[in-house]
mmCIF file of C-alpha atoms in Angstrom:
data_model
loop_
_atom_site.group_PDB
_atom_site.id
_atom_site.type_symbol
_atom_site.label_atom_id
_atom_site.label_comp_id
_atom_site.label_asym_id
_atom_site.label_seq_id
_atom_site.Cartn_x
_atom_site.Cartn_y
_atom_site.Cartn_z
ATOM 1 C CA MET A 1 102.669 82.216 98.519
ATOM 2 C CA THR A 2 101.054 79.046 99.901
ATOM 3 C CA HIS A 3 99.452 78.957 103.316
ATOM 4 C CA LEU A 4 101.624 77.638 106.115
ATOM 5 C CA ALA A 5 100.367 74.205 107.169
ATOM 6 C CA PHE A 6 99.126 73.967 110.757
ATOM 7 C CA ASN A 7 98.224 70.716 112.481
ATOM 8 C CA PHE A 8 97.466 69.535 116.003
ATOM 9 C CA PRO A 9 100.790 69.127 117.833
ATOM 10 C CA LYS A 10 101.420 65.671 119.256
ATOM 11 C CA ILE A 11 102.670 66.051 122.819
ATOM 12 C CA THR A 12 103.814 63.400 125.259
ATOM 13 C CA LEU A 13 102.846 64.378 128.779
ATOM 14 C CA ASP A 14 102.558 62.375 131.974
ATOM 15 C CA THR A 15 98.857 62.550 132.855
ATOM 16 C CA SER A 16 98.884 59.862 135.561
ATOM 17 C CA ALA A 17 98.348 62.465 138.313
ATOM 18 C CA ALA A 18 95.255 63.776 136.541
ATOM 19 C CA GLU A 19 93.864 60.264 136.139
ATOM 20 C CA THR A 20 93.960 59.634 139.894
ATOM 21 C CA LEU A 21 92.547 62.962 141.105
ATOM 22 C CA PRO A 22 89.743 62.376 143.624
ATOM 23 C CA VAL A 23 86.261 63.692 142.850
ATOM 24 C CA VAL A 24 84.705 65.676 145.705
ATOM 25 C CA TRP A 25 81.093 66.849 145.861
ATOM 26 C CA VAL A 26 80.502 70.333 147.262
ATOM 27 C CA GLN A 27 76.957 70.396 148.645
ATOM 28 C CA ASP A 28 77.153 72.425 151.854
ATOM 29 C CA ASN A 29 78.851 75.588 153.092
ATOM 30 C CA THR A 30 81.591 73.720 154.939
ATOM 31 C CA ALA A 31 82.714 72.007 151.740
ATOM 32 C CA LEU A 32 82.287 75.222 149.757
ATOM 33 C CA TYR A 33 84.504 77.284 152.075
ATOM 34 C CA ALA A 34 87.116 74.525 152.055
ATOM 35 C CA LEU A 35 87.131 74.729 148.251
ATOM 36 C CA ILE A 36 87.393 78.528 148.360
ATOM 37 C CA ASP A 37 90.415 78.212 150.665
ATOM 38 C CA GLU A 38 92.003 75.791 148.213
ATOM 39 C CA ILE A 39 91.335 78.098 145.259
ATOM 40 C CA ASP A 40 93.028 80.900 147.216
ATOM 41 C CA SER A 41 96.137 78.726 147.561
ATOM 42 C CA VAL A 42 96.734 77.963 143.860
ATOM 43 C CA ASP A 43 97.659 80.008 140.809
ATOM 44 C CA VAL A 44 95.647 78.108 138.189
ATOM 45 C CA VAL A 45 92.223 76.445 138.224
ATOM 46 C CA ALA A 46 90.397 74.710 135.393
ATOM 47 C CA LEU A 47 86.631 75.098 135.160
ATOM 48 C CA ASP A 48 83.526 74.031 133.316
ATOM 49 C CA THR A 49 79.796 74.342 133.943
ATOM 50 C CA GLU A 50 76.672 72.336 133.266
ATOM 51 C CA PHE A 51 73.428 74.235 132.899
ATOM 52 C CA ILE A 52 69.915 73.993 131.503
ATOM 53 C CA LYS A 53 68.515 76.600 129.105
ATOM 54 C CA ARG A 54 65.850 74.928 127.017
ATOM 55 C CA THR A 55 62.655 76.586 128.217
ATOM 56 C CA THR A 56 63.920 79.641 130.132
ATOM 57 C CA TYR A 57 65.459 83.008 129.309
ATOM 58 C CA TYR A 58 67.936 82.767 132.160
ATOM 59 C CA PRO A 59 70.160 79.684 132.246
ATOM 60 C CA ILE A 60 69.792 77.470 135.311
ATOM 61 C CA LEU A 61 73.254 76.659 136.629
ATOM 62 C CA ALA A 62 73.275 73.019 137.702
ATOM 63 C CA LEU A 63 76.930 72.230 138.317
ATOM 64 C CA VAL A 64 80.347 73.866 138.377
ATOM 65 C CA GLN A 65 83.353 71.610 137.870
ATOM 66 C CA VAL A 66 86.649 72.812 139.332
ATOM 67 C CA ASN A 67 90.086 71.229 138.967
ATOM 68 C CA THR A 68 92.573 72.792 141.377
ATOM 69 C CA GLY A 69 95.327 70.328 140.534
ATOM 70 C CA LYS A 70 94.724 68.695 143.921
ATOM 71 C CA ALA A 71 91.202 67.385 143.365
ATOM 72 C CA ILE A 72 88.172 67.702 141.120
ATOM 73 C CA TYR A 73 85.243 69.436 142.789
ATOM 74 C CA LEU A 74 81.630 69.167 141.655
ATOM 75 C CA VAL A 75 79.834 72.207 143.049
ATOM 76 C CA ASP A 76 76.102 71.609 143.512
ATOM 77 C CA ALA A 77 75.154 75.104 142.383
ATOM 78 C CA PRO A 78 71.372 75.093 143.085
ATOM 79 C CA LYS A 79 71.995 74.311 146.761
ATOM 80 C CA LEU A 80 74.504 77.045 147.530
ATOM 81 C CA ASP A 81 75.090 80.780 147.700
ATOM 82 C CA LEU A 82 78.115 81.096 145.425
ATOM 83 C CA THR A 83 78.888 84.794 145.994
ATOM 84 C CA GLU A 84 82.227 84.176 147.734
ATOM 85 C CA PHE A 85 83.055 81.350 145.318
ATOM 86 C CA TRP A 86 82.764 83.711 142.333
ATOM 87 C CA GLN A 87 84.932 86.268 144.131
ATOM 88 C CA ALA A 88 87.639 83.670 144.776
ATOM 89 C CA LEU A 89 87.676 82.772 141.083
ATOM 90 C CA ILE A 90 87.850 86.434 140.074
ATOM 91 C CA GLU A 91 90.984 86.778 142.203
ATOM 92 C CA VAL A 92 92.796 83.602 141.111
ATOM 93 C CA PRO A 93 95.716 84.445 138.767
ATOM 94 C CA THR A 94 94.530 82.193 135.910
ATOM 95 C CA MET A 95 91.156 80.606 135.170
ATOM 96 C CA VAL A 96 91.425 77.956 132.453
ATOM 97 C CA TRP A 97 88.368 77.144 130.330
ATOM 98 C CA TYR A 98 87.756 75.364 127.057
ATOM 99 C CA ALA A 99 85.363 77.234 124.727
ATOM 100 C CA CYS A 100 84.278 79.542 127.527
ATOM 101 C CA GLY A 101 81.535 81.455 125.683
ATOM 102 C CA GLU A 102 78.409 80.198 127.429
ATOM 103 C CA ASP A 103 80.252 79.534 130.687
ATOM 104 C CA LEU A 104 81.455 83.120 131.012
ATOM 105 C CA GLY A 105 78.003 84.385 130.079
ATOM 106 C CA ILE A 106 76.644 82.583 133.153
ATOM 107 C CA PHE A 107 79.627 83.696 135.251
ATOM 108 C CA TYR A 108 78.980 87.356 134.406
ATOM 109 C CA LEU A 109 75.238 86.956 134.960
ATOM 110 C CA LEU A 110 75.664 85.496 138.446
ATOM 111 C CA ALA A 111 78.862 87.195 139.639
ATOM 112 C CA LYS A 112 77.908 90.638 138.303
ATOM 113 C CA CYS A 113 81.587 91.480 137.978
ATOM 114 C CA PRO A 114 83.616 93.651 135.568
ATOM 115 C CA PRO A 115 85.254 91.995 132.526
ATOM 116 C CA LEU A 116 87.578 89.238 133.699
ATOM 117 C CA THR A 117 91.303 89.635 133.096
ATOM 118 C CA ASN A 118 92.478 86.203 134.228
ATOM 119 C CA ILE A 119 90.927 84.072 131.472
ATOM 120 C CA PHE A 120 92.820 81.576 129.338
ATOM 121 C CA ASP A 121 90.616 79.832 126.772
ATOM 122 C CA VAL A 122 92.449 76.694 125.672
ATOM 123 C CA GLN A 123 90.308 76.449 122.532
ATOM 124 C CA ILE A 124 91.848 79.719 121.346
ATOM 125 C CA GLY A 125 95.293 78.311 122.068
ATOM 126 C CA VAL A 126 94.478 75.154 120.106
ATOM 127 C CA ALA A 127 93.351 77.324 117.192
ATOM 128 C CA TYR A 128 96.702 79.122 117.168
ATOM 129 C CA LEU A 129 98.521 75.789 117.015
ATOM 130 C CA SER A 130 96.277 73.894 114.611
ATOM 131 C CA GLY A 131 94.446 76.499 112.535
ATOM 132 C CA LYS A 132 91.155 74.834 113.609
ATOM 133 C CA LEU A 133 88.926 77.582 115.019
ATOM 134 C CA GLN A 134 86.251 75.408 116.632
ATOM 135 C CA ALA A 135 88.078 72.251 117.666
ATOM 136 C CA GLY A 136 86.083 70.541 120.408
ATOM 137 C CA TYR A 137 87.519 69.602 123.781
ATOM 138 C CA SER A 138 87.431 65.847 123.202
ATOM 139 C CA GLN A 139 89.019 66.278 119.762
ATOM 140 C CA ALA A 140 91.812 68.448 121.149
ATOM 141 C CA LEU A 141 92.488 65.995 123.983
ATOM 142 C CA TYR A 142 92.722 63.087 121.570
ATOM 143 C CA GLU A 143 94.746 64.852 118.884
ATOM 144 C CA ILE A 144 97.232 66.512 121.245
ATOM 145 C CA LEU A 145 97.534 64.178 124.254
ATOM 146 C CA GLY A 146 96.086 60.951 122.848
ATOM 147 C CA ILE A 147 93.374 60.882 125.543
ATOM 148 C CA GLN A 148 89.842 59.748 124.720
ATOM 149 C CA ILE A 149 86.804 60.790 126.771
ATOM 150 C CA ASP A 150 83.130 60.040 126.319
ATOM 151 C CA LYS A 151 80.888 63.051 125.542
ATOM 152 C CA GLY A 152 77.635 61.084 125.518
ATOM 153 C CA GLU A 153 76.030 62.804 128.534
ATOM 154 C CA SER A 154 76.231 66.388 127.259
ATOM 155 C CA GLN A 155 72.448 66.752 126.798
ATOM 156 C CA SER A 156 71.343 64.925 129.934
ATOM 157 C CA ASN A 157 69.375 66.418 132.825
ATOM 158 C CA TRP A 158 72.005 68.097 135.000
ATOM 159 C CA LEU A 159 69.462 69.204 137.582
ATOM 160 C CA ALA A 160 68.649 65.593 138.494
ATOM 161 C CA ARG A 161 69.932 64.450 141.875
ATOM 162 C CA PRO A 162 71.682 62.206 142.422
ATOM 163 C CA LEU A 163 73.556 62.270 139.127
ATOM 164 C CA THR A 164 74.117 58.932 137.474
ATOM 165 C CA THR A 165 77.581 57.412 137.525
ATOM 166 C CA GLU A 166 77.870 58.224 133.827
ATOM 167 C CA GLN A 167 76.930 61.873 134.405
ATOM 168 C CA GLU A 168 79.388 62.246 137.266
ATOM 169 C CA THR A 169 82.195 60.684 135.232
ATOM 170 C CA TYR A 170 81.389 62.913 132.266
ATOM 171 C CA ALA A 171 81.317 66.036 134.444
ATOM 172 C CA ALA A 172 84.617 65.199 136.134
ATOM 173 C CA ASN A 173 86.304 64.366 132.826
ATOM 174 C CA ASP A 174 85.396 67.783 131.453
ATOM 175 C CA VAL A 175 88.068 69.230 133.742
ATOM 176 C CA ARG A 176 90.159 66.169 134.691
ATOM 177 C CA TYR A 177 92.612 66.628 131.816
ATOM 178 C CA LEU A 178 92.045 70.333 131.162
ATOM 179 C CA LEU A 179 95.025 71.482 133.218
ATOM 180 C CA ALA A 180 97.245 68.977 131.398
ATOM 181 C CA LEU A 181 95.950 70.169 128.035
ATOM 182 C CA TYR A 182 96.504 73.765 129.133
ATOM 183 C CA GLN A 183 100.075 72.936 130.137
ATOM 184 C CA ALA A 184 100.796 71.220 126.813
ATOM 185 C CA VAL A 185 99.250 74.010 124.749
ATOM 186 C CA GLN A 186 100.882 76.733 126.828
ATOM 187 C CA GLN A 187 104.346 75.200 126.499
ATOM 188 C CA THR A 188 103.998 74.803 122.733
ATOM 189 C CA LEU A 189 102.742 78.358 122.330
ATOM 190 C CA GLN A 190 105.660 79.572 124.430
ATOM 191 C CA SER A 191 108.139 77.673 122.266
ATOM 192 C CA ARG A 192 106.669 79.389 119.192
ATOM 193 C CA GLN A 193 106.751 82.748 121.009
ATOM 194 C CA ILE A 194 103.029 83.372 120.508
ATOM 195 C CA LEU A 195 101.693 82.665 124.008
ATOM 196 C CA SER A 196 101.092 86.379 124.583
ATOM 197 C CA CYS A 197 98.901 86.483 121.452
ATOM 198 C CA VAL A 198 96.594 83.811 122.869
ATOM 199 C CA VAL A 199 96.462 85.499 126.276
ATOM 200 C CA GLU A 200 95.543 88.738 124.494
ATOM 201 C CA ASP A 201 92.789 87.122 122.437
ATOM 202 C CA SER A 202 91.430 85.320 125.512
ATOM 203 C CA HIS A 203 91.107 88.674 127.261
ATOM 204 C CA HIS A 204 89.452 90.239 124.217
ATOM 205 C CA TYR A 205 86.962 87.362 124.185
ATOM 206 C CA ALA A 206 86.240 87.816 127.897
ATOM 207 C CA ASN A 207 85.569 91.513 127.253
ATOM 208 C CA GLU A 208 83.323 90.713 124.294
ATOM 209 C CA LEU A 209 81.282 88.249 126.354
ATOM 210 C CA HIS A 210 80.921 90.795 129.152
ATOM 211 C CA ALA A 211 79.636 93.367 126.663
ATOM 212 C CA LEU A 212 77.146 90.856 125.267
ATOM 213 C CA GLN A 213 75.890 89.932 128.718
ATOM 214 C CA ASN A 214 75.438 93.595 129.613
ATOM 215 C CA GLN A 215 74.179 94.849 126.258
ATOM 216 C CA ASP A 216 71.622 97.648 126.420
ATOM 217 C CA SER A 217 68.201 96.566 125.142
ATOM 218 C CA ASP A 218 68.140 99.637 122.872
ATOM 219 C CA SER A 219 71.096 98.269 120.878
ATOM 220 C CA LEU A 220 70.036 94.622 120.535
ATOM 221 C CA TYR A 221 68.468 95.266 117.135
ATOM 222 C CA LEU A 222 71.887 96.125 115.680
ATOM 223 C CA ASP A 223 72.767 92.413 115.636
ATOM 224 C CA LEU A 224 69.730 91.701 113.417
ATOM 225 C CA ILE A 225 70.065 94.467 110.824
ATOM 226 C CA ALA A 226 69.837 93.538 107.135
ATOM 227 C CA PRO A 227 71.061 95.900 104.369
ATOM 228 C CA ILE A 228 67.624 95.926 102.732
ATOM 229 C CA TYR A 229 65.931 97.615 105.702
ATOM 230 C CA ASP A 230 65.032 101.289 105.431
ATOM 231 C CA ARG A 231 64.963 103.523 108.505
ATOM 232 C CA ARG A 232 61.291 102.865 109.286
ATOM 233 C CA GLN A 233 61.850 99.136 109.086
ATOM 234 C CA LEU A 234 64.834 99.602 111.399
ATOM 235 C CA GLY A 235 62.449 101.385 113.771
ATOM 236 C CA VAL A 236 60.099 98.399 113.771
ATOM 237 C CA LEU A 237 63.040 96.042 114.277
ATOM 238 C CA LYS A 238 64.381 98.103 117.175
ATOM 239 C CA HIS A 239 61.062 98.443 119.014
ATOM 240 C CA LEU A 240 60.017 94.834 118.475
ATOM 241 C CA THR A 241 63.430 93.671 119.697
ATOM 242 C CA ILE A 242 63.159 95.779 122.848
ATOM 243 C CA TRP A 243 59.604 94.516 123.444
ATOM 244 C CA ARG A 244 60.627 90.881 122.929
ATOM 245 C CA GLU A 245 63.656 91.183 125.239
ATOM 246 C CA THR A 246 61.649 92.853 128.005
ATOM 247 C CA LEU A 247 58.899 90.251 127.781
ATOM 248 C CA ALA A 248 61.347 87.325 127.688
ATOM 249 C CA LYS A 249 63.016 88.550 130.870
ATOM 250 C CA ALA A 250 59.704 89.180 132.604
ATOM 251 C CA THR A 251 58.291 85.748 131.761
ATOM 252 C CA ASN A 252 61.676 83.920 131.858
ATOM 253 C CA GLU A 253 61.019 82.451 128.425
ATOM 254 C CA PRO A 254 63.447 82.056 125.515
ATOM 255 C CA LYS A 255 63.104 84.910 123.031
ATOM 256 C CA SER A 256 62.343 82.417 120.292
ATOM 257 C CA PHE A 257 59.236 81.294 122.224
ATOM 258 C CA ILE A 258 57.862 84.826 121.914
ATOM 259 C CA LEU A 259 58.936 85.714 118.387
ATOM 260 C CA GLY A 260 61.275 83.606 116.266
ATOM 261 C CA LYS A 261 63.917 85.098 113.978
ATOM 262 C CA GLN A 262 62.150 84.113 110.761
ATOM 263 C CA ALA A 263 58.837 85.638 111.829
ATOM 264 C CA LEU A 264 60.634 88.755 113.059
ATOM 265 C CA ARG A 265 62.371 89.174 109.684
ATOM 266 C CA GLU A 266 59.073 88.797 107.828
ATOM 267 C CA ILE A 267 57.314 91.293 110.084
ATOM 268 C CA VAL A 268 60.076 93.872 109.601
ATOM 269 C CA GLN A 269 60.006 93.421 105.827
ATOM 270 C CA GLU A 270 56.210 93.421 105.451
ATOM 271 C CA MET A 271 55.303 95.912 108.239
ATOM 272 C CA PRO A 272 51.816 94.354 108.772
ATOM 273 C CA ASP A 273 49.629 96.886 110.594
ATOM 274 C CA SER A 274 46.626 94.638 111.149
ATOM 275 C CA ILE A 275 46.036 91.198 112.631
ATOM 276 C CA ARG A 276 44.906 89.975 109.217
ATOM 277 C CA LEU A 277 48.191 90.985 107.583
ATOM 278 C CA LEU A 278 50.250 89.768 110.522
ATOM 279 C CA ALA A 279 48.610 86.342 110.206
ATOM 280 C CA ARG A 280 50.097 86.004 106.711
ATOM 281 C CA THR A 281 53.586 85.720 108.176
ATOM 282 C CA THR A 282 54.989 82.544 109.717
ATOM 283 C CA ILE A 283 54.328 83.831 113.221
ATOM 284 C CA ASN A 284 53.269 81.056 115.579
ATOM 285 C CA ARG A 285 49.470 80.920 115.890
ATOM 286 C CA ALA A 286 49.581 80.892 119.684
ATOM 287 C CA VAL A 287 51.899 83.912 119.651
ATOM 288 C CA LEU A 288 49.545 85.651 117.218
ATOM 289 C CA ARG A 289 46.606 85.139 119.574
ATOM 290 C CA ARG A 290 48.569 86.137 122.657
ATOM 291 C CA TYR A 291 50.654 89.055 121.394
ATOM 292 C CA GLY A 292 49.275 89.960 117.969
ATOM 293 C CA GLU A 293 47.569 93.165 119.079
ATOM 294 C CA GLU A 294 50.724 94.354 120.838
ATOM 295 C CA ILE A 295 52.894 93.670 117.767
ATOM 296 C CA VAL A 296 50.469 95.518 115.505
ATOM 297 C CA ARG A 297 50.370 98.440 117.960
ATOM 298 C CA ILE A 298 54.174 98.711 117.853
ATOM 299 C CA ILE A 299 54.190 98.677 114.041
ATOM 300 C CA ARG A 300 51.529 101.383 113.847
ATOM 301 C CA GLN A 301 53.398 103.465 116.409
ATOM 302 C CA VAL A 302 56.627 103.302 114.392
ATOM 303 C CA LYS A 303 54.819 104.076 111.136
ATOM 304 C CA ALA A 304 53.526 107.276 112.734
ATOM 305 C CA MET A 305 56.930 108.389 114.073
ATOM 306 C CA PRO A 306 58.570 111.516 112.677
ATOM 307 C CA GLU A 307 61.649 110.785 110.557
ATOM 308 C CA GLN A 308 64.054 112.275 113.079
ATOM 309 C CA GLU A 309 63.012 109.769 115.750
ATOM 310 C CA LEU A 310 63.842 106.732 113.615
ATOM 311 C CA PRO A 311 67.139 104.863 114.031
ATOM 312 C CA PRO A 312 69.994 106.048 111.801
ATOM 313 C CA PRO A 313 70.865 103.956 108.747
ATOM 314 C CA PRO A 314 73.380 101.160 109.337
ATOM 315 C CA PRO A 315 77.090 101.855 108.758
ATOM 316 C CA PRO A 316 78.319 101.380 105.177
ATOM 317 C CA ASN A 317 79.125 97.855 104.096
ATOM 318 C CA TYR A 318 81.603 96.776 101.459
ATOM 319 C CA HIS A 319 79.318 94.485 99.491
ATOM 320 C CA SER A 320 81.062 94.126 96.123
ATOM 321 C CA LYS A 321 82.379 90.730 95.071
ATOM 322 C CA ASN A 322 85.069 92.638 93.204
ATOM 323 C CA LYS A 323 88.004 92.931 95.603
ATOM 324 C CA PRO A 324 90.971 94.166 93.552
ATOM 325 C CA PHE A 325 93.096 94.190 96.713
ATOM 326 C CA LYS A 326 92.348 90.550 97.520
ATOM 327 C CA ASN A 327 95.576 88.966 96.257
ATOM 328 C CA ASP A 328 97.850 91.599 97.796
ATOM 329 C CA LEU A 329 96.026 91.263 101.097
ATOM 330 C CA ALA A 330 96.336 87.468 101.070
ATOM 331 C CA LYS A 331 100.078 87.713 100.379
ATOM 332 C CA ALA A 332 100.628 90.156 103.248
ATOM 333 C CA ILE A 333 98.709 87.973 105.689
ATOM 334 C CA ASP A 334 100.436 84.789 104.512
ATOM 335 C CA GLN A 335 103.818 86.443 104.941
ATOM 336 C CA TYR A 336 102.998 87.517 108.503
ATOM 337 C CA SER A 337 101.582 84.054 109.192
ATOM 338 C CA ALA A 338 104.779 82.361 108.056
ATOM 339 C CA GLU A 339 107.040 84.749 109.968
ATOM 340 C CA HIS A 340 105.140 84.500 113.251
ATOM 341 C CA GLN A 341 103.717 80.952 113.055
ATOM 342 C CA ILE A 342 100.145 82.190 113.451
ATOM 343 C CA PRO A 343 97.370 80.745 111.251
ATOM 344 C CA ALA A 344 96.233 83.260 108.646
ATOM 345 C CA ASN A 345 92.548 82.780 109.543
ATOM 346 C CA LEU A 346 93.252 84.215 113.013
ATOM 347 C CA LEU A 347 95.048 87.318 111.834
ATOM 348 C CA LEU A 348 92.262 89.090 109.994
ATOM 349 C CA LYS A 349 88.753 87.780 110.593
ATOM 350 C CA ASN A 350 86.000 88.723 108.154
ATOM 351 C CA ARG A 351 84.152 90.804 110.738
ATOM 352 C CA TRP A 352 87.126 93.171 111.011
ATOM 353 C CA MET A 353 87.657 93.683 107.287
ATOM 354 C CA ASN A 354 84.789 96.120 106.808
ATOM 355 C CA ASP A 355 86.114 98.278 109.652
ATOM 356 C CA LEU A 356 89.459 98.527 107.871
ATOM 357 C CA LEU A 357 87.860 99.411 104.542
ATOM 358 C CA VAL A 358 85.703 102.128 106.128
ATOM 359 C CA LEU A 359 88.773 103.545 107.869
ATOM 360 C CA VAL A 360 90.691 103.734 104.581
ATOM 361 C CA ALA A 361 87.763 105.294 102.703
ATOM 362 C CA ASP A 362 87.130 107.941 105.367
ATOM 363 C CA ASP A 363 90.750 108.649 106.384
ATOM 364 C CA GLY A 364 89.750 107.457 109.836
ATOM 365 C CA GLN A 365 91.862 107.105 112.951
ATOM 366 C CA ILE A 366 93.501 103.819 113.903
ATOM 367 C CA GLU A 367 91.909 104.075 117.361
ATOM 368 C CA GLN A 368 88.474 103.569 115.740
ATOM 369 C CA LEU A 369 89.326 99.974 114.884
ATOM 370 C CA PRO A 370 88.212 97.014 117.033
ATOM 371 C CA ALA A 371 90.422 96.393 120.059
ATOM 372 C CA GLU A 372 91.617 93.080 118.592
ATOM 373 C CA LEU A 373 93.361 95.000 115.789
ATOM 374 C CA LEU A 374 95.126 97.353 118.189
ATOM 375 C CA GLY A 375 97.145 94.747 120.080
ATOM 376 C CA TYR A 376 99.763 92.516 118.506
ATOM 377 C CA ARG A 377 97.973 92.805 115.126
ATOM 378 C CA LYS A 378 98.506 96.581 115.060
ATOM 379 C CA ALA A 379 101.874 96.305 113.327
ATOM 380 C CA LEU A 380 100.360 94.094 110.617
ATOM 381 C CA VAL A 381 97.483 96.546 110.191
ATOM 382 C CA THR A 382 99.510 99.756 110.116
ATOM 383 C CA GLU A 383 102.625 98.543 108.299
ATOM 384 C CA ALA A 384 101.114 96.185 105.757
ATOM 385 C CA ILE A 385 97.329 96.122 105.401
ATOM 386 C CA ILE A 386 96.430 99.821 105.401
ATOM 387 C CA PRO A 387 99.301 100.792 103.043
ATOM 388 C CA LEU A 388 98.280 98.126 100.519
ATOM 389 C CA LEU A 389 94.612 99.208 100.713
ATOM 390 C CA MET A 390 95.315 102.912 100.213
ATOM 391 C CA PRO A 391 95.793 102.703 96.395
ATOM 392 C CA TYR A 392 92.247 101.294 96.207
ATOM 393 C CA LYS A 393 90.720 104.082 98.318
ATOM 394 C CA ALA A 394 88.575 105.545 95.506
ATOM 395 C CA HIS A 395 87.201 102.104 94.590
ATOM 396 C CA ILE A 396 86.479 101.239 98.239
ATOM 397 C CA LYS A 397 84.721 104.560 98.818
ATOM 398 C CA GLN A 398 82.593 104.136 95.700
ATOM 399 C CA VAL A 399 81.411 100.693 96.828
ATOM 400 C CA LEU A 400 80.698 101.878 100.380
ATOM 401 C CA ASP A 401 78.731 104.861 99.077
ATOM 402 C CA THR A 402 76.649 102.718 96.693
ATOM 403 C CA PRO A 403 73.488 101.185 98.258
ATOM 404 C CA GLU A 404 73.649 97.412 98.365
ATOM 405 C CA TYR A 405 69.977 97.200 97.432
ATOM 406 C CA PRO A 406 69.026 100.205 95.258
#
């Protein structure tokens, strides 16, 4: 079966109202409370942020752009206490963003709120219509509504005041047409009867971003595990990751300024327990002078740990290039894709496949699967994917039980 073709829909929409929206600066409490009152009066707001995070651990929020449908507001974030502003946004029925990953990270950091349940990420909606997972905002605007905007100011200094005319125009345009794009995407999704799928995935993404923002330092090393690491190397990775995170927060420096990923990988693999051996890695010379003794101390400490105090081995990974179930799986996903008008690459992402294989091999419970597979995808998983994987259970188990690097 061939993949169903997905392309950007071409939609004719009157955007004249968006083009004439006034731009209002919010730089004092009077203007801020007026904006909060307006947010309280509408059901949908479109948002974007501009921030700086080049030389700091914590992002510096410079600007929040808000489109209420009545006006575009540029909130001068460094000047204001935004506590009540965040609360108003938490309570609005729908917050519309485009590629909200970094924006929601900042939102969660500053608002200190539970996972948001009112998020609609238009980029996810565009992916469901076009099959393009990472379509940019300007591309989506042009392809769907025929609107062109300039993205030339994206890397400019957003903390400068006053902003240049070009910066202000760029910032306003980031939300000027976002409600119109949301409306066009929403209507098309509704006509294909898959709007609820996008709402579901937007909420999953909001939950994932909340978990990332609030991740325990003890678990950060799990994102950096390599199959070749033994348990003692995992111990070094875990303790160095905790040390680096704690130091980055304390000094408000990017983690990469303290210990880059490449140097961290080399240190974990080589386990250098002296300054002389540590110097043979690609660790920055200034970092070596400043933190070398501390890094060596951590490595020596882990080397002396009893086995039972070391981190457990990573979960099994299906690492064989031989996937005898591959064709059957592709057919099942293509069939679902064609029936439901959902791109195949959104139905079963690579990061979920290993969870399914482990479940089949261990006769696990469906509830162990990632939340994304327990929503609308659950029928696909339980009625098609797991049944077609079951005949390959012995093969899957053998691969999972075989070390990737003997």
